[in-house]
Amino acid sequence: MQLQLDNLVPIPLRDKILQRTSEIWNQAVTFTPGSLVKIKAPSGTGKTTLVHYLYNIRNDYTGKVLVDGQPWDTYKKDQIARMRQQQVSVVFQDLRIFDQLTAQENIELKRIMLPNPYCTAEKVTEMAARLHVSHIMNQSGKTLSYGERQRIAIIRALVQPFEWLIMDEPFSHLDDANAQKAADLIAEECRARKAGFILTDLDHDNRFAYDTHFNL
Amino acid sequence: MKQSFFGLLKKIIQTGIGKGRLLMATTGLGIAMFLLLLSIQMHTDFDQLLYNQQNQNESVDFLVINKKITNDMMGQSEKSEFTPQEIADIKKQPFTAAFGFITSNQYKVTAAAPGDLHFYTEMFFEAVPDTFIDVKSEDWKWQVGDNTIPIILPNDFLNLYNFGYALSQGLPQISQETIKALPMKITISKGLLTQEFTGRIVGFSDRITSFLVPGSFMEWANGKFGNGLTPAPSRVIIKTKDPSNPVLVKYLEDKGYSTNQDKLKYSKTKVIVQTIVSVIGFFGVILLLFALLVFSMFIQVVIASCKREIQLLVTLGTAPRQLQRYLMRQFVPLYIFTAIISLVLITVVQWKAAGILAGMNMFVSSWISAATAGAALLVIVLVYIVNLRSVRRYINEIS
């Protein structure tokens, strides 16, 4: 699955963006499948907006986001759902965990969304152990700390098949040691799928062997 | 702990919020379905009462139709004749299963009893196609050259004689067998041309009030003794499946035709029953529409109250189709349950009704009809389709 941006400009940030140069906004950008992409962006430059555009939950932009050469709006709802189940996964900055489900159920919901789950329940247990969240798996989403939610959101993103993993500041609530563990797990899972990722963050980091860097 | 996807959805999409509405909608659906099925079942039962072999002797009926003789028509016999257009019109009516003329004689007929029974009368003959005659007799045939004519008398005629004339005049009453054994001297004539025959009564008809001779004889005699013109019939006979058919009754009334009113007596009852059945069915349909409306409102409320959750589910990749299927799964058992309850109730009512009617010598099936069960299925399918459309619409609005 190929992701391309074609002169993409968010309408709310239009004036601000056109006053400065960006390697993403208003450019023609192609994300090579399987590559690890880091997009560094200071606050307020539209990092989360970009993630939402890439994942197609917002469309207040000019220009195009092309998926396999076709703009998002040419895809039907059921096609988009299939892509989100099998080709593109996401970790949102605001995490979006269901409060009424336990941590384990939040992950399970995504895992069994496909009739034939990509990974086993044991694999989930193993990932939870690696990220040190085994003990909170039966707590309701409401009671989890931000750090715990972030790790649950990461595991949730990793239980499905994908070609692209889109992450918006995925380690913002984690200490360095936990962040590195999560990064290792993500890299491993991407390798297993021969998948690429697009990660946005505020600062420079060396947690992954990035193929490409962009400044937003 | 193993969980199903729908099990998890159940924790996220709370349908509890519209419980009151759901209860209302289901109750409405139940009553609507009961009324609808009741009207269909009543309709079937009434049909059964009218047409079932057990409830009457013949599954078809014969009506002799003639024009009403009014004061204006007196003395003008051609006014009581059917024109070819009128005949064609009767023939093409949907209630006419078969059609026949009643042919009259164009010659004089006299009958005399044999021996010492001093009985002599002028009379007439008519002929109808054999298929319309209710008397089965091997002697009912005539060929040119035969000297004996088989004759069918109306049963009413014999009764009139036996219980009216004979009793009051002190004459002996006569049995059917005796009459059949008596040869009559029949003389037919036209002017000076006469011929004598022996007439034999071969049977008594309840259906046609006339003196009947075989069509072959009538044709021959009209040819030899008649005026050579084919006369227009003033009485015709039709075979009809349902003499109580309101269309038939209305047709006869509109045209000013008359027939044996007794055969039409069910027609009024039928109109009344049909009206009652229609009114019940109408209320059923109205109630069904309201139930559908309340269902739709319930669906809207549930989806609106879980808007954020549904949006997040879609964001995470849940297909709108999966959500639809989940929501429909909450409703479908309700319909099935409602339909089963309605069908059981109808079955009980039908069973009771059949018992009561059997006590009155009227027989209807003690089971519900296939049409009723089919209607229940149809209502389920209708409710399913309408609800699926609402679910689809509201899900699409927010996803």
PDB file of N, CA, C and O in Angstrom, chain B residues 242-267:
ATOM      1  N   ASP B 242     -69.297 -19.622  -6.944  1.00  0.00           N
ATOM      2  CA  ASP B 242     -69.681 -18.958  -5.712  1.00  0.00           C
ATOM      3  C   ASP B 242     -70.896 -18.080  -5.944  1.00  0.00           C
ATOM      4  O   ASP B 242     -70.774 -16.935  -6.343  1.00  0.00           O
ATOM      5  N   PRO B 243     -72.081 -18.599  -5.673  1.00  0.00           N
ATOM      6  CA  PRO B 243     -73.282 -17.793  -5.904  1.00  0.00           C
ATOM      7  C   PRO B 243     -73.380 -16.630  -4.937  1.00  0.00           C
ATOM      8  O   PRO B 243     -74.189 -15.726  -5.135  1.00  0.00           O
ATOM      9  N   SER B 244     -72.552 -16.633  -3.869  1.00  0.00           N
ATOM     10  CA  SER B 244     -72.635 -15.523  -2.915  1.00  0.00           C
ATOM     11  C   SER B 244     -71.637 -14.432  -3.259  1.00  0.00           C
ATOM     12  O   SER B 244     -71.494 -13.468  -2.526  1.00  0.00           O
ATOM     13  N   ASN B 245     -70.938 -14.615  -4.364  1.00  0.00           N
ATOM     14  CA  ASN B 245     -69.984 -13.607  -4.802  1.00  0.00           C
ATOM     15  C   ASN B 245     -70.689 -12.261  -4.967  1.00  0.00           C
ATOM     16  O   ASN B 245     -71.609 -12.124  -5.760  1.00  0.00           O
ATOM     17  N   PRO B 246     -70.257 -11.257  -4.175  1.00  0.00           N
ATOM     18  CA  PRO B 246     -70.944  -9.961  -4.247  1.00  0.00           C
ATOM     19  C   PRO B 246     -70.905  -9.364  -5.654  1.00  0.00           C
ATOM     20  O   PRO B 246     -71.821  -8.641  -6.041  1.00  0.00           O
ATOM     21  N   VAL B 247     -69.870  -9.666  -6.428  1.00  0.00           N
ATOM     22  CA  VAL B 247     -69.776  -9.145  -7.795  1.00  0.00           C
ATOM     23  C   VAL B 247     -70.935  -9.680  -8.630  1.00  0.00           C
ATOM     24  O   VAL B 247     -71.581  -8.948  -9.381  1.00  0.00           O
ATOM     25  N   LEU B 248     -71.205 -10.984  -8.455  1.00  0.00           N
ATOM     26  CA  LEU B 248     -72.305 -11.625  -9.187  1.00  0.00           C
ATOM     27  C   LEU B 248     -73.644 -10.999  -8.797  1.00  0.00           C
ATOM     28  O   LEU B 248     -74.459 -10.639  -9.643  1.00  0.00           O
ATOM     29  N   VAL B 249     -73.820 -10.843  -7.482  1.00  0.00           N
ATOM     30  CA  VAL B 249     -75.083 -10.297  -7.001  1.00  0.00           C
ATOM     31  C   VAL B 249     -75.294  -8.885  -7.536  1.00  0.00           C
ATOM     32  O   VAL B 249     -76.380  -8.529  -7.990  1.00  0.00           O
ATOM     33  N   LYS B 250     -74.239  -8.104  -7.511  1.00  0.00           N
ATOM     34  CA  LYS B 250     -74.338  -6.729  -7.977  1.00  0.00           C
ATOM     35  C   LYS B 250     -74.635  -6.702  -9.483  1.00  0.00           C
ATOM     36  O   LYS B 250     -75.446  -5.903  -9.954  1.00  0.00           O
ATOM     37  N   TYR B 251     -73.991  -7.604 -10.208  1.00  0.00           N
ATOM     38  CA  TYR B 251     -74.194  -7.672 -11.656  1.00  0.00           C
ATOM     39  C   TYR B 251     -75.670  -7.936 -11.972  1.00  0.00           C
ATOM     40  O   TYR B 251     -76.280  -7.257 -12.789  1.00  0.00           O
ATOM     41  N   LEU B 252     -76.230  -8.914 -11.277  1.00  0.00           N
ATOM     42  CA  LEU B 252     -77.626  -9.261 -11.516  1.00  0.00           C
ATOM     43  C   LEU B 252     -78.537  -8.085 -11.192  1.00  0.00           C
ATOM     44  O   LEU B 252     -79.469  -7.771 -11.927  1.00  0.00           O
ATOM     45  N   GLU B 253     -78.210  -7.421 -10.081  1.00  0.00           N
ATOM     46  CA  GLU B 253     -79.029  -6.284  -9.665  1.00  0.00           C
ATOM     47  C   GLU B 253     -78.959  -5.152 -10.681  1.00  0.00           C
ATOM     48  O   GLU B 253     -79.980  -4.602 -11.078  1.00  0.00           O
ATOM     49  N   ASP B 254     -77.728  -4.847 -11.098  1.00  0.00           N
ATOM     50  CA  ASP B 254     -77.544  -3.748 -12.050  1.00  0.00           C
ATOM     51  C   ASP B 254     -78.288  -4.003 -13.345  1.00  0.00           C
ATOM     52  O   ASP B 254     -78.844  -3.078 -13.944  1.00  0.00           O
ATOM     53  N   LYS B 255     -78.294  -5.253 -13.785  1.00  0.00           N
ATOM     54  CA  LYS B 255     -78.885  -5.562 -15.086  1.00  0.00           C
ATOM     55  C   LYS B 255     -80.390  -5.814 -14.989  1.00  0.00           C
ATOM     56  O   LYS B 255     -81.056  -6.011 -15.996  1.00  0.00           O
ATOM     57  N   GLY B 256     -80.900  -5.886 -13.779  1.00  0.00           N
ATOM     58  CA  GLY B 256     -82.322  -6.173 -13.610  1.00  0.00           C
ATOM     59  C   GLY B 256     -82.662  -7.630 -13.874  1.00  0.00           C
ATOM     60  O   GLY B 256     -83.763  -7.947 -14.304  1.00  0.00           O
ATOM     61  N   TYR B 257     -81.697  -8.519 -13.638  1.00  0.00           N
ATOM     62  CA  TYR B 257     -81.954  -9.940 -13.807  1.00  0.00           C
ATOM     63  C   TYR B 257     -82.382 -10.519 -12.469  1.00  0.00           C
ATOM     64  O   TYR B 257     -82.059  -9.996 -11.410  1.00  0.00           O
ATOM     65  N   SER B 258     -83.092 -11.631 -12.529  1.00  0.00           N
ATOM     66  CA  SER B 258     -83.417 -12.265 -11.256  1.00  0.00           C
ATOM     67  C   SER B 258     -83.069 -13.738 -11.320  1.00  0.00           C
ATOM     68  O   SER B 258     -82.940 -14.323 -12.400  1.00  0.00           O
ATOM     69  N   THR B 259     -82.905 -14.294 -10.151  1.00  0.00           N
ATOM     70  CA  THR B 259     -82.552 -15.704 -10.064  1.00  0.00           C
ATOM     71  C   THR B 259     -83.050 -16.213  -8.727  1.00  0.00           C
ATOM     72  O   THR B 259     -83.681 -15.466  -7.969  1.00  0.00           O
ATOM     73  N   ASN B 260     -82.771 -17.427  -8.420  1.00  0.00           N
ATOM     74  CA  ASN B 260     -83.179 -17.999  -7.148  1.00  0.00           C
ATOM     75  C   ASN B 260     -82.488 -17.266  -6.004  1.00  0.00           C
ATOM     76  O   ASN B 260     -81.303 -17.454  -5.751  1.00  0.00           O
ATOM     77  N   GLN B 261     -83.235 -16.405  -5.312  1.00  0.00           N
ATOM     78  CA  GLN B 261     -82.641 -15.538  -4.295  1.00  0.00           C
ATOM     79  C   GLN B 261     -82.013 -16.324  -3.157  1.00  0.00           C
ATOM     80  O   GLN B 261     -81.054 -15.884  -2.542  1.00  0.00           O
ATOM     81  N   ASP B 262     -82.544 -17.499  -2.906  1.00  0.00           N
ATOM     82  CA  ASP B 262     -82.062 -18.301  -1.799  1.00  0.00           C
ATOM     83  C   ASP B 262     -80.570 -18.606  -1.940  1.00  0.00           C
ATOM     84  O   ASP B 262     -79.830 -18.628  -0.980  1.00  0.00           O
ATOM     85  N   LYS B 263     -80.190 -18.802  -3.211  1.00  0.00           N
ATOM     86  CA  LYS B 263     -78.782 -19.144  -3.453  1.00  0.00           C
ATOM     87  C   LYS B 263     -77.865 -17.966  -3.174  1.00  0.00           C
ATOM     88  O   LYS B 263     -76.673 -18.132  -3.019  1.00  0.00           O
ATOM     89  N   LEU B 264     -78.430 -16.764  -3.182  1.00  0.00           N
ATOM     90  CA  LEU B 264     -77.595 -15.586  -3.016  1.00  0.00           C
ATOM     91  C   LEU B 264     -77.530 -15.129  -1.563  1.00  0.00           C
ATOM     92  O   LEU B 264     -76.917 -14.137  -1.247  1.00  0.00           O
ATOM     93  N   LYS B 265     -78.159 -15.892  -0.686  1.00  0.00           N
ATOM     94  CA  LYS B 265     -78.349 -15.367   0.674  1.00  0.00           C
ATOM     95  C   LYS B 265     -77.037 -15.148   1.418  1.00  0.00           C
ATOM     96  O   LYS B 265     -76.953 -14.300   2.290  1.00  0.00           O
ATOM     97  N   TYR B 266     -76.011 -15.910   1.037  1.00  0.00           N
ATOM     98  CA  TYR B 266     -74.732 -15.749   1.735  1.00  0.00           C
ATOM     99  C   TYR B 266     -74.050 -14.438   1.391  1.00  0.00           C
ATOM    100  O   TYR B 266     -73.189 -13.986   2.092  1.00  0.00           O
ATOM    101  N   SER B 267     -74.491 -13.883   0.267  1.00  0.00           N
ATOM    102  CA  SER B 267     -73.776 -12.713  -0.222  1.00  0.00           C
ATOM    103  C   SER B 267     -73.740 -11.585   0.801  1.00  0.00           C
ATOM    104  O   SER B 267     -72.687 -11.018   1.070  1.00  0.00           O
TER     105      SER B 267
END
